Amino acid sequence: MAEVPVYDYETVLETVSPLAAIERVRDGFVRYASGEWAMPPKVYLAVPPAGDFRAMPATGGGLAILKWVTSFPGNPARGLPVVMGMICVSSAETGEPLALVDVRAVTALRTGAVAVVAAQELGREDAHSVGIVGCGLHGAWAARCLAAAEFGAGVCFDLDPEAAGALAGELGWEAGAREDALACDVVTCVTPGHEPVVHAGDITPGTHFNMLGADGPGKAEAELDALDRCRLFCDEWAQASHGGELTGAVAAGRVTRDDVTELGAVLTGAAEGRTAPDDATLFDSTGLAIQDLALCHAVLESGAKVPTIRL
Amino acid sequence: MAEVPVYDYETVLETVSPLAAIERVRDGFVRYASGEWAMPPKVYLAVPPAGDFRAMPATGGGLAILKWVTSFPGNPARGLPVVMGMICVSSAETGEPLALVDVRAVTALRTGAVAVVAAQELGREDAHSVGIVGCGLHGAWAARCLAAAEFGAGVCFDLDPEAAGALAGELGWEAGAREDALACDVVTCVTPGHEPVVHAGDITPGTHFNMLGADGPGKAEAELDALDRCRLFCDEWAQASHGGELTGAVAAGRVTRDDVTELGAVLTGAAEGRTAPDDATLFDSTGLAIQDLALCHAVLESGAKVPTIRL
C-alpha cells in the first residue's frame, strides 16, 4: 500500500504555468509522433441521456496515465461542470500508483496549450491578433495561454456578453462581435459545436483557425464549405475522423486522410505546415491523452507538497 | 470540487463479505446479460518489458466505474504485487466522482466470487470437494469464497508448499499433490498460465473446472486436448477468445463461438448449463469490469466511514 499524492485543481494551476504547459504539450506531440510515447484509442462509455465517460490511457517517460473524464453537455444547467473525473498516474516501470491529478485543470491547460502550439506552428509568422469564439472555461484558458505566448491583443465573443466581457477585462482585450473575432489572425473556437460558428465567407486568407469545441459525432463549429477553403490539420487522424470537427466532413466524403496533416508530423518535420502567407489553416483539436500525460509530468516534477491517500 | 471517499484494501475486505461478493457478482452477470448494465471492451496499454495496464469501464445501477489496473507478472520478484492500480467510481447521472476504491481487494474478491457462481451453476448438484491449484492471492480468495459458500473440504496444491500449507491451515483443508487437487469435484486453477497444469488425462467425468489464471495471449492452464473433453463456458466470449484460457484453442481452430456458453446466459436461462452429472464443465474466467462494478455497489452502500480527498 502506497501513499499517493493528490494534486487538486488549484495545485495544478499553481504549479504549471501556461508557458510551461505549452512547452510540455509541444514536447508531448513530438515524442508521440516519433514513437517514444504511446497512446491506445480512447474508449467511450455512453451513459444516456447525460452524455458519456471517456477512458484515455497513455504512456511515456516512465509514467502511465489513465484519464477518466465525462462529457456531460447538460451539466452546466444544473450547476455542474461538463468535464468531471480524475487522472490516475502510475509508474510504467513498477505499476505503482504515483498520483491522482485533478482532471479539470489539466484538461483546460492542455487544451489551451495545444491552441498555442498550433498557432505558433501553423499561423502566419506575423500573426498576433486573437479572436476567441466561446468564452467558457476552455475558451478562457486558450485565451490565457495565447496571451502568455505573446499573442494578442484579442477580441472575445460569446453569446453571453458577461463571459466575453470578463475574459476581455482580465487580459486587457476587447469584447466584440463574432465577425470581429473571426477577422483576427488566430481564431480560436470553443463552442459546444451544435451550430456552426464559422461559415465559408468567414475564411480570410492567412488566418489560422483552432477548432477546439466539437468533441463527438454530430458536432462541428465550421460548416463544410468553410473547411474546403482551408488547409487542414488535426491532433490525431483517428480521433479527428471519428469524434472531432472533421468527422462530419469525413462522413460526407468531403475530406479524406490525405487532406489532413497531423500536428506532430509538422512539429517533427515529417510533413509540411503552412506553405504560404495567404493560406488559411484550420486545426482540429480533439484532445489527446498524450497532452494530459505531458502535463502530468510537469505536475509530478513540481515537487508540490500535497495531501496523500493510502491506496 | 467534491469530497471523494477513499476505500482502502482493509475497508473493502471488512465491508464486503465473501457471501455478499458472491451474491453481488451473480447479480452483476444477470444484469449485464439482460442488457441492464453495459461494458465496453477493456483497453490494454502495453508497457514492455514490465507488462501492461488495463482500463476497464462499466456502468449500471447509477454508477460508472473505471478500473485502472496492472498485470506485471515480474512484480512479485521485486516485492510488489502483480495487480496494482485503483478503481474510480462516478455517478452515471451527474458525472461526479463518488469514490476511489482499492483495486487489489476488489479484484481478489470478485475473482473468488465468480468461481463460486460458476461452481454453483455449472458444477454437479452434489459437488462439494474443492481442489485449489495455485495458492497465491487469487487462489486463496477463491478458496475462501468457496468455503464461505459451503464447498469443501478441499485440497490445496502449490509449487510452494508453504503457500499451500498456509491456505489449507486457514480453512481446515489439506495440502496435497496436484493430482489430489484435480480429483476433487470443483477444481479451481489460479496459476500464471505459462505451463498447462490440467492435462487431458486429468479430466474426470462430473468435475467442474474454474480456470482463473490465464489472462493474456500465450497463457493457458489446460492443454488443448483437455478442453476437448469438457463442455466449455466463459464469462465473456470477446475477452475469452482474445485474452483468456480459451484463446489458444480459438487461434488453433479447435474451439469456436458455438462451442462456448457465457455464464450470464446460463444464469438468465437463455442457454443450457450442465446437461448431465457426468459432464466435465470448464469455466474460463477472464475477469469483467461488471464484476468490479457489482462490488463497488456493495462498497458504496456499506456506509463505511473513510477518509476523503478533494477532487
XYZ file of C-alpha atoms in Angstrom:
622
model
C 0.000 0.000 0.000
C 1.438 3.333 -1.065
C 0.954 6.934 -0.023
C -0.402 8.511 -3.190
C -0.273 12.320 -3.520
C -3.412 14.119 -4.701
C -2.968 17.264 -6.798
C -6.190 19.282 -6.800
C -7.406 21.986 -9.193
C -5.639 24.907 -7.523
C -2.381 22.998 -7.095
C -2.225 22.086 -10.785
C -2.814 25.689 -11.843
C -0.291 26.987 -9.293
C 2.423 24.537 -10.303
C 2.091 24.546 -14.100
C 2.163 27.947 -15.788
C 0.614 28.440 -19.241
C 4.108 28.799 -20.736
C 5.252 25.569 -19.101
C 2.089 23.830 -20.330
C 2.772 24.987 -23.884
C 6.324 23.637 -23.834
C 5.224 20.343 -22.283
C 2.413 19.826 -24.791
C 4.707 20.633 -27.724
C 7.219 18.128 -26.368
C 4.489 15.506 -25.916
C 3.387 15.791 -29.539
C 6.987 15.384 -30.707
C 7.572 12.341 -28.509
C 4.326 10.732 -29.640
C 4.977 11.448 -33.315
C 8.469 9.988 -33.008
C 7.161 6.785 -31.425
C 8.648 7.404 -27.979
C 5.252 7.803 -26.275
C 2.265 5.511 -26.872
C -1.483 6.037 -26.698
C -4.222 3.481 -27.469
C -7.523 4.899 -28.764
C -9.763 6.390 -26.082
C -12.791 4.327 -25.034
C -16.265 5.814 -24.785
C -18.751 4.650 -22.152
C -22.173 6.008 -23.076
C -24.500 6.875 -20.193
C -27.559 8.319 -21.906
C -29.132 10.779 -21.548
C -26.409 12.572 -19.562
C -23.514 12.067 -22.004
C -20.501 9.827 -21.894
C -17.381 8.952 -19.990
C -14.032 8.582 -21.752
C -11.158 6.385 -20.578
C -7.943 7.774 -22.059
C -4.656 5.909 -21.465
C -1.153 6.990 -22.481
C 2.402 6.103 -21.538
C 5.787 7.774 -21.905
C 8.781 8.989 -19.941
C 8.316 6.355 -17.245
C 4.674 7.190 -16.499
C 1.409 5.517 -17.490
C -1.746 7.580 -17.085
C -5.439 6.988 -17.332
C -7.758 9.941 -17.661
C -11.341 9.153 -16.659
C -13.487 12.052 -17.723
C -17.064 12.997 -18.530
C -18.548 14.956 -21.353
C -21.942 15.825 -19.888
C -23.183 18.750 -22.026
C -26.256 19.387 -19.877
C -24.315 19.692 -16.627
C -23.892 23.494 -16.543
C -27.685 23.875 -16.466
C -27.636 22.130 -13.073
C -24.562 23.928 -11.790
C -22.051 21.184 -12.538
C -19.077 21.185 -14.935
C -19.198 19.407 -18.315
C -15.813 17.864 -17.535
C -15.505 15.827 -14.324
C -13.363 12.892 -13.302
C -9.741 12.293 -12.388
C -6.380 11.325 -13.786
C -4.633 8.257 -12.363
C -0.852 8.347 -12.725
C 1.176 5.150 -12.331
C 4.789 4.137 -12.784
C 5.248 2.431 -16.147
C 8.199 0.564 -14.644
C 6.728 -0.845 -11.417
C 2.991 -0.287 -11.893
C 2.743 1.581 -8.595
C 0.155 4.369 -8.334
C 2.112 7.634 -8.164
C -0.551 10.339 -8.085
C -4.114 11.434 -8.589
C -4.403 14.648 -10.570
C -7.355 16.980 -10.994
C -8.896 16.481 -14.399
C -10.444 19.920 -14.939
C -7.263 21.918 -14.526
C -5.190 19.584 -16.673
C -7.832 19.462 -19.412
C -8.224 23.237 -19.506
C -4.467 23.887 -19.542
C -3.578 21.270 -22.132
C -6.440 22.355 -24.380
C -5.302 25.967 -24.195
C -1.698 24.922 -24.692
C -2.310 23.000 -27.909
C -4.097 26.031 -29.342
C -0.853 27.951 -28.876
C 1.354 25.197 -30.305
C -0.876 25.005 -33.385
C -0.947 28.796 -33.761
C 2.836 29.055 -33.425
C 3.384 26.263 -35.913
C 0.595 26.858 -38.422
C -0.242 30.563 -38.106
C 1.398 33.282 -40.230
C 4.807 34.359 -38.960
C 3.435 37.840 -38.246
C 0.187 36.604 -36.695
C -0.635 38.450 -33.491
C -4.316 39.323 -33.077
C -6.519 36.709 -31.446
C -10.245 36.056 -31.821
C -11.919 33.921 -29.166
C -15.323 32.497 -30.106
C -16.771 30.971 -26.966
C -15.505 32.261 -23.605
C -16.304 29.362 -21.283
C -13.703 27.556 -19.197
C -11.719 26.201 -22.147
C -12.073 29.355 -24.225
C -10.735 31.370 -21.318
C -7.736 29.095 -20.834
C -6.985 29.103 -24.562
C -7.005 32.908 -24.386
C -4.751 32.917 -21.289
C -2.281 30.566 -22.965
C -2.260 32.622 -26.184
C -1.697 35.795 -24.152
C 1.132 34.122 -22.213
C 2.776 33.261 -25.540
C 2.514 36.957 -26.542
C -0.344 36.626 -28.974
C -2.894 39.446 -28.806
C -4.494 41.855 -28.358
C -7.679 39.881 -28.858
C -11.404 40.076 -29.402
C -13.630 37.939 -27.179
C -17.071 36.863 -28.368
C -19.646 34.824 -26.527
C -23.424 34.535 -26.705
C -23.209 35.567 -23.050
C -21.802 39.129 -23.132
C -20.769 38.913 -19.477
C -18.480 35.948 -20.182
C -16.867 37.782 -23.095
C -16.510 40.967 -21.073
C -14.958 39.234 -18.091
C -12.338 37.468 -20.196
C -11.551 40.598 -22.208
C -11.205 42.593 -18.991
C -8.872 40.023 -17.423
C -6.491 40.087 -20.401
C -6.829 43.732 -21.402
C -8.505 42.678 -24.644
C -11.864 43.750 -26.092
C -15.258 42.132 -26.190
C -16.706 42.253 -29.697
C -18.978 40.716 -32.279
C -18.460 37.270 -33.779
C -17.357 38.947 -37.029
C -14.692 40.958 -35.185
C -13.300 37.832 -33.553
C -13.274 35.980 -36.875
C -11.309 38.817 -38.535
C -8.274 38.245 -36.269
C -5.058 36.429 -37.254
C -5.577 33.491 -34.905
C -9.197 32.483 -34.393
C -9.904 30.006 -31.607
C -13.389 28.491 -31.421
C -14.514 26.738 -28.246
C -18.254 26.361 -28.581
C -20.464 23.323 -27.938
C -20.480 22.579 -31.684
C -24.217 22.179 -32.077
C -24.329 25.004 -34.666
C -21.505 26.146 -36.974
C -19.960 29.472 -35.929
C -17.567 29.663 -38.904
C -19.089 29.923 -42.373
C -17.388 29.803 -45.765
C -17.488 33.600 -46.048
C -15.582 33.907 -42.750
C -12.425 32.280 -44.120
C -9.970 35.110 -44.728
C -6.660 34.210 -46.442
C -3.817 33.989 -43.934
C -5.989 33.242 -40.925
C -5.303 30.330 -38.619
C -8.329 28.641 -37.034
C -8.176 26.473 -33.914
C -11.309 24.375 -33.598
C -11.450 23.097 -30.020
C -15.126 22.656 -29.306
C -16.565 19.771 -31.346
C -15.847 16.598 -29.420
C -18.234 13.996 -30.729
C -20.310 12.764 -33.642
C -22.792 15.317 -34.957
C -20.862 18.313 -33.616
C -18.994 20.889 -35.722
C -18.007 24.541 -35.368
C -17.301 25.178 -39.083
C -19.636 24.426 -41.968
C -18.365 22.035 -44.637
C -17.904 24.784 -47.249
C -15.602 26.589 -44.816
C -13.354 23.533 -44.477
C -12.981 23.452 -48.287
C -11.188 26.791 -48.109
C -8.599 25.762 -45.526
C -5.503 23.617 -45.351
C -6.486 21.059 -42.728
C -4.577 19.842 -39.670
C -5.543 17.784 -36.648
C -4.065 16.394 -33.452
C -4.723 12.796 -34.461
C -6.495 11.477 -37.508
C -8.119 8.506 -35.756
C -9.884 10.772 -33.261
C -10.491 13.688 -35.639
C -12.171 11.464 -38.201
C -14.443 9.852 -35.611
C -15.163 12.427 -32.923
C -13.918 15.865 -33.883
C -14.501 18.903 -36.064
C -13.703 16.961 -39.249
C -15.952 13.979 -38.553
C -18.960 15.246 -40.483
C -16.817 16.170 -43.485
C -15.216 12.717 -43.467
C -18.625 11.039 -43.259
C -19.838 13.158 -46.172
C -16.824 12.127 -48.255
C -15.661 15.755 -48.440
C -12.413 15.154 -46.503
C -10.121 12.105 -46.647
C -6.987 11.075 -44.765
C -4.751 12.615 -47.441
C -6.365 16.022 -46.932
C -5.354 16.284 -43.272
C -1.911 16.594 -41.665
C -1.232 15.699 -38.055
C 0.344 18.417 -35.897
C 3.045 16.054 -34.632
C 4.213 15.374 -38.182
C 4.596 19.119 -38.736
C 6.498 19.511 -35.451
C 8.953 16.720 -36.328
C 9.385 17.980 -39.897
C 7.847 14.841 -41.395
C 5.110 16.884 -43.074
C 4.615 20.409 -44.330
C 2.702 23.008 -42.302
C 1.648 26.371 -43.730
C 3.047 26.816 -47.269
C 2.222 30.466 -47.957
C 1.233 33.609 -46.016
C -2.233 33.611 -47.544
C -3.047 30.004 -46.689
C -5.999 29.671 -44.375
C -5.102 26.910 -41.919
C -7.506 25.019 -39.667
C -6.509 22.808 -36.744
C -8.977 20.271 -35.343
C -8.153 19.654 -31.680
C -9.937 16.602 -30.306
C -7.798 16.338 -27.172
C -5.231 13.593 -26.702
C -4.160 11.660 -23.641
C -0.528 12.452 -24.542
C -1.314 16.098 -23.766
C -2.578 15.081 -20.349
C 0.488 12.896 -19.883
C 2.752 15.822 -20.773
C 1.134 17.935 -18.055
C 1.210 15.123 -15.505
C 4.987 15.037 -15.922
C 5.070 18.746 -15.073
C 2.786 18.290 -12.054
C 4.813 15.388 -10.617
C 8.129 17.153 -11.213
C 6.886 20.282 -9.429
C 7.628 18.828 -6.026
C 4.487 20.487 -4.678
C 3.596 19.385 -1.148
C 0.094 17.936 -1.269
C -2.119 15.611 0.786
C -1.750 11.879 0.227
C -4.067 8.896 0.370
C -3.298 5.253 1.105
C -4.169 3.157 -1.919
C -14.941 20.284 -6.120
C -16.221 17.283 -4.213
C -15.105 15.366 -1.134
C -14.416 11.911 -2.539
C -14.232 8.971 -0.107
C -11.315 6.560 -0.429
C -11.963 2.888 0.411
C -8.654 1.115 1.025
C -7.779 -2.599 0.961
C -8.775 -3.354 4.551
C -12.005 -1.361 4.326
C -13.147 -3.242 1.221
C -12.475 -6.615 2.841
C -14.154 -5.511 6.095
C -17.264 -4.191 4.380
C -17.873 -6.856 1.712
C -18.010 -10.452 2.934
C -17.322 -13.348 0.554
C -21.019 -14.284 0.642
C -22.040 -10.727 -0.193
C -19.476 -10.655 -3.015
C -20.891 -13.866 -4.469
C -24.443 -12.517 -4.480
C -23.331 -9.198 -5.972
C -21.291 -10.832 -8.723
C -24.138 -13.206 -9.610
C -26.478 -10.227 -9.802
C -23.996 -8.308 -11.976
C -23.801 -11.130 -14.502
C -27.600 -11.293 -14.702
C -27.930 -7.531 -15.160
C -25.236 -7.470 -17.843
C -26.695 -10.472 -19.686
C -30.124 -8.855 -19.646
C -28.799 -5.597 -21.094
C -29.340 -3.507 -17.953
C -25.604 -2.976 -17.349
C -23.092 -2.035 -20.062
C -19.381 -2.675 -20.504
C -17.208 -1.646 -23.465
C -14.191 -3.907 -24.172
C -11.213 -3.335 -21.867
C -8.248 -1.446 -23.331
C -4.684 -2.691 -22.981
C -1.779 -0.283 -22.603
C 1.441 -2.233 -23.129
C 4.482 -1.093 -21.144
C 7.170 -3.640 -22.058
C 9.026 -5.297 -20.513
C 7.063 -4.918 -17.251
C 3.631 -5.955 -18.546
C 0.510 -3.990 -19.283
C -2.136 -1.738 -17.821
C -5.824 -2.341 -18.438
C -8.519 0.320 -18.471
C -11.847 -1.356 -17.729
C -15.060 0.710 -17.799
C -18.576 -0.403 -16.893
C -21.864 1.231 -15.993
C -25.039 0.130 -14.258
C -27.332 0.918 -11.362
C -26.484 4.629 -11.459
C -22.702 4.166 -11.264
C -19.974 4.349 -13.892
C -16.632 2.828 -12.956
C -13.180 2.714 -14.450
C -10.734 0.129 -13.203
C -7.103 1.025 -13.945
C -5.010 -2.000 -13.196
C -1.662 -3.587 -13.962
C -0.725 -7.094 -14.903
C 3.007 -7.036 -14.131
C 3.978 -10.721 -13.875
C 7.547 -9.994 -12.738
C 6.491 -7.782 -9.837
C 6.489 -10.404 -7.049
C 10.220 -10.985 -7.673
C 10.805 -7.384 -6.543
C 8.351 -7.479 -3.682
C 5.454 -5.804 -5.458
C 2.002 -7.160 -6.348
C 1.104 -8.244 -9.910
C -2.112 -6.258 -9.615
C -1.848 -2.547 -8.756
C -3.951 0.468 -9.576
C -7.288 1.892 -8.475
C -10.975 1.966 -9.268
C -12.616 5.319 -9.995
C -16.340 5.386 -9.253
C -18.518 8.147 -10.692
C -22.212 8.929 -10.819
C -23.650 7.887 -14.172
C -26.305 10.552 -13.708
C -24.257 13.644 -12.860
C -20.699 12.545 -13.719
C -19.475 13.448 -10.230
C -16.631 11.364 -8.766
C -18.158 9.351 -5.917
C -15.298 7.200 -4.647
C -11.874 5.698 -5.098
C -11.754 2.005 -4.303
C -8.769 -0.241 -3.709
C -8.171 -2.406 -6.744
C -6.466 -5.397 -5.131
C -9.225 -6.211 -2.675
C -11.988 -5.830 -5.242
C -10.132 -7.894 -7.834
C -9.391 -10.706 -5.393
C -12.956 -10.812 -4.044
C -14.715 -10.644 -7.402
C -12.394 -13.255 -8.888
C -13.080 -15.601 -5.997
C -16.790 -14.825 -6.159
C -17.182 -15.732 -9.823
C -15.507 -19.084 -9.150
C -18.322 -19.789 -6.704
C -21.091 -18.594 -9.023
C -19.703 -20.805 -11.812
C -19.349 -23.783 -9.463
C -22.892 -23.343 -8.126
C -24.319 -23.032 -11.614
C -22.177 -25.457 -13.597
C -20.923 -27.989 -11.022
C -22.756 -31.220 -10.168
C -25.617 -30.753 -7.744
C -23.777 -32.913 -5.207
C -20.376 -31.283 -5.780
C -18.609 -30.439 -2.547
C -14.874 -31.209 -2.540
C -12.616 -28.411 -3.785
C -9.181 -28.599 -5.406
C -7.122 -25.406 -5.495
C -4.216 -25.387 -7.952
C -2.208 -22.271 -7.237
C -2.463 -20.742 -3.746
C -1.408 -17.144 -4.358
C -3.580 -14.137 -3.552
C -6.361 -15.003 -6.008
C -6.203 -18.740 -5.342
C -6.586 -18.025 -1.632
C -9.596 -15.751 -2.135
C -11.232 -18.264 -4.473
C -10.782 -20.876 -1.731
C -12.193 -18.513 0.927
C -15.226 -17.719 -1.226
C -15.823 -21.423 -1.989
C -15.555 -22.231 1.714
C -17.968 -19.404 2.565
C -20.459 -20.919 0.114
C -20.074 -24.270 1.934
C -17.968 -26.017 -0.644
C -15.172 -28.197 0.768
C -13.283 -29.755 2.368
C -10.540 -29.023 -0.121
C -7.048 -29.919 -1.254
C -4.581 -27.088 -1.770
C -1.660 -27.513 -4.168
C 1.073 -25.030 -4.952
C 4.653 -25.336 -6.201
C 5.437 -23.505 -2.963
C 4.401 -25.979 -0.209
C 4.285 -23.189 2.375
C 1.616 -21.316 0.413
C -0.456 -24.490 0.094
C 0.015 -25.320 3.755
C -0.928 -21.864 4.963
C -4.152 -21.785 2.956
C -5.087 -25.339 3.944
C -4.423 -24.486 7.579
C -6.540 -21.336 7.448
C -9.565 -23.195 6.052
C -9.117 -26.527 7.820
C -8.419 -28.181 4.463
C -5.417 -30.292 3.409
C -2.335 -29.556 1.390
C -1.785 -32.211 -1.254
C -0.394 -33.135 -4.640
C -1.616 -31.654 -7.914
C -3.307 -34.979 -8.689
C -5.215 -34.881 -5.392
C -6.472 -31.388 -6.091
C -7.517 -32.354 -9.631
C -9.524 -35.313 -8.312
C -11.953 -33.036 -6.424
C -15.468 -32.089 -7.570
C -14.693 -28.408 -8.127
C -11.177 -27.705 -9.374
C -10.063 -24.080 -9.354
C -6.801 -23.217 -11.138
C -5.119 -19.892 -10.464
C -1.612 -20.250 -11.868
C 0.363 -17.855 -14.086
C -0.634 -19.908 -17.133
C 2.842 -20.280 -18.605
C 2.590 -24.102 -18.434
C -0.583 -26.219 -18.512
C -1.492 -27.715 -15.130
C -4.509 -29.667 -16.435
C -3.860 -32.405 -18.980
C -6.363 -34.491 -20.932
C -5.951 -37.411 -18.530
C -6.937 -35.147 -15.612
C -10.476 -34.611 -16.902
C -12.721 -36.802 -14.757
C -16.413 -37.005 -15.728
C -18.565 -34.828 -13.497
C -15.809 -32.443 -12.482
C -16.188 -28.682 -12.771
C -13.050 -26.697 -13.594
C -12.649 -22.964 -12.932
C -9.746 -21.568 -14.954
C -8.864 -18.191 -13.427
C -5.177 -17.771 -14.164
C -4.606 -17.260 -17.885
C -5.126 -13.585 -18.587
C -3.407 -12.878 -21.866
C -2.244 -14.224 -25.205
C 0.066 -17.228 -24.949
C -1.160 -18.231 -21.487
C -3.229 -21.340 -20.686
C -3.724 -23.613 -17.666
C -5.261 -26.550 -19.589
C -3.798 -28.247 -22.650
C -5.915 -28.261 -25.797
C -6.716 -31.978 -25.543
C -8.160 -31.333 -22.084
C -10.550 -28.703 -23.422
C -11.857 -31.250 -25.951
C -13.207 -33.334 -23.089
C -15.166 -30.527 -21.418
C -18.328 -28.555 -22.011
C -16.983 -25.015 -22.251
C -18.204 -21.838 -20.549
C -16.734 -18.378 -20.157
C -17.518 -15.019 -18.573
C -17.500 -13.196 -21.920
C -16.678 -14.556 -25.346
C -14.959 -11.379 -26.606
C -12.433 -11.462 -23.764
C -12.132 -15.241 -23.526
C -11.358 -15.596 -27.206
C -8.699 -12.880 -27.120
C -7.084 -12.952 -23.701
C -8.159 -15.950 -21.665
C -7.848 -19.685 -21.189
C -9.600 -20.427 -24.498
C -7.557 -18.042 -26.635
C -5.008 -20.597 -27.806
C -7.715 -23.115 -28.681
C -9.610 -20.463 -30.666
C -6.439 -19.473 -32.520
C -5.771 -23.131 -33.319
C -9.287 -23.530 -34.710
C -10.103 -26.109 -32.042
C -12.804 -24.009 -30.353
C -15.358 -21.700 -31.986
C -18.009 -19.335 -30.663
C -20.678 -22.042 -30.859
C -18.664 -24.299 -28.561
C -18.709 -21.862 -25.650
C -21.586 -20.612 -23.491
C -21.450 -17.407 -21.489
C -22.167 -17.701 -17.767
C -24.682 -14.852 -17.871
C -26.768 -16.702 -20.467
C -26.899 -19.735 -18.162
C -27.885 -17.548 -15.200
C -30.750 -15.915 -17.111
C -31.912 -19.223 -18.564
C -31.115 -18.175 -22.131
C -28.684 -21.080 -22.533
C -28.155 -24.510 -21.067
C -25.550 -25.160 -18.378
C -24.562 -28.656 -17.264
C -26.726 -31.289 -19.008
C -25.740 -34.479 -17.149
C -23.988 -35.470 -13.914
C -21.013 -36.870 -15.802
C -20.381 -33.787 -17.919
C -16.999 -32.269 -17.305
C -17.540 -28.496 -17.312
C -14.857 -25.840 -17.694
C -15.330 -22.141 -16.983
C -12.856 -19.611 -18.397
C -12.811 -16.546 -16.139
C -11.072 -13.584 -17.738
C -12.388 -11.019 -15.265
C -15.015 -8.467 -16.208
C -15.499 -4.857 -15.204
C -19.137 -5.670 -14.381
C -17.820 -7.844 -11.518
C -15.857 -4.863 -10.209
C -18.926 -2.676 -10.646
C -21.032 -5.167 -8.682
C -18.596 -4.960 -5.759
C -18.323 -1.174 -5.946
C -22.082 -1.023 -5.368
C -21.574 -3.077 -2.215
C -18.677 -0.889 -1.035
C -20.567 2.381 -1.558
C -23.727 1.051 0.071
C -21.787 -0.092 3.126
C -21.822 3.373 4.625
C -18.278 2.789 5.914
C -16.678 5.925 7.350
C -13.473 6.531 5.402
C -11.076 9.404 4.648
C -11.947 11.728 1.784
C -9.977 13.745 -0.743
C -10.898 16.930 -2.576
C -11.006 16.248 -6.296
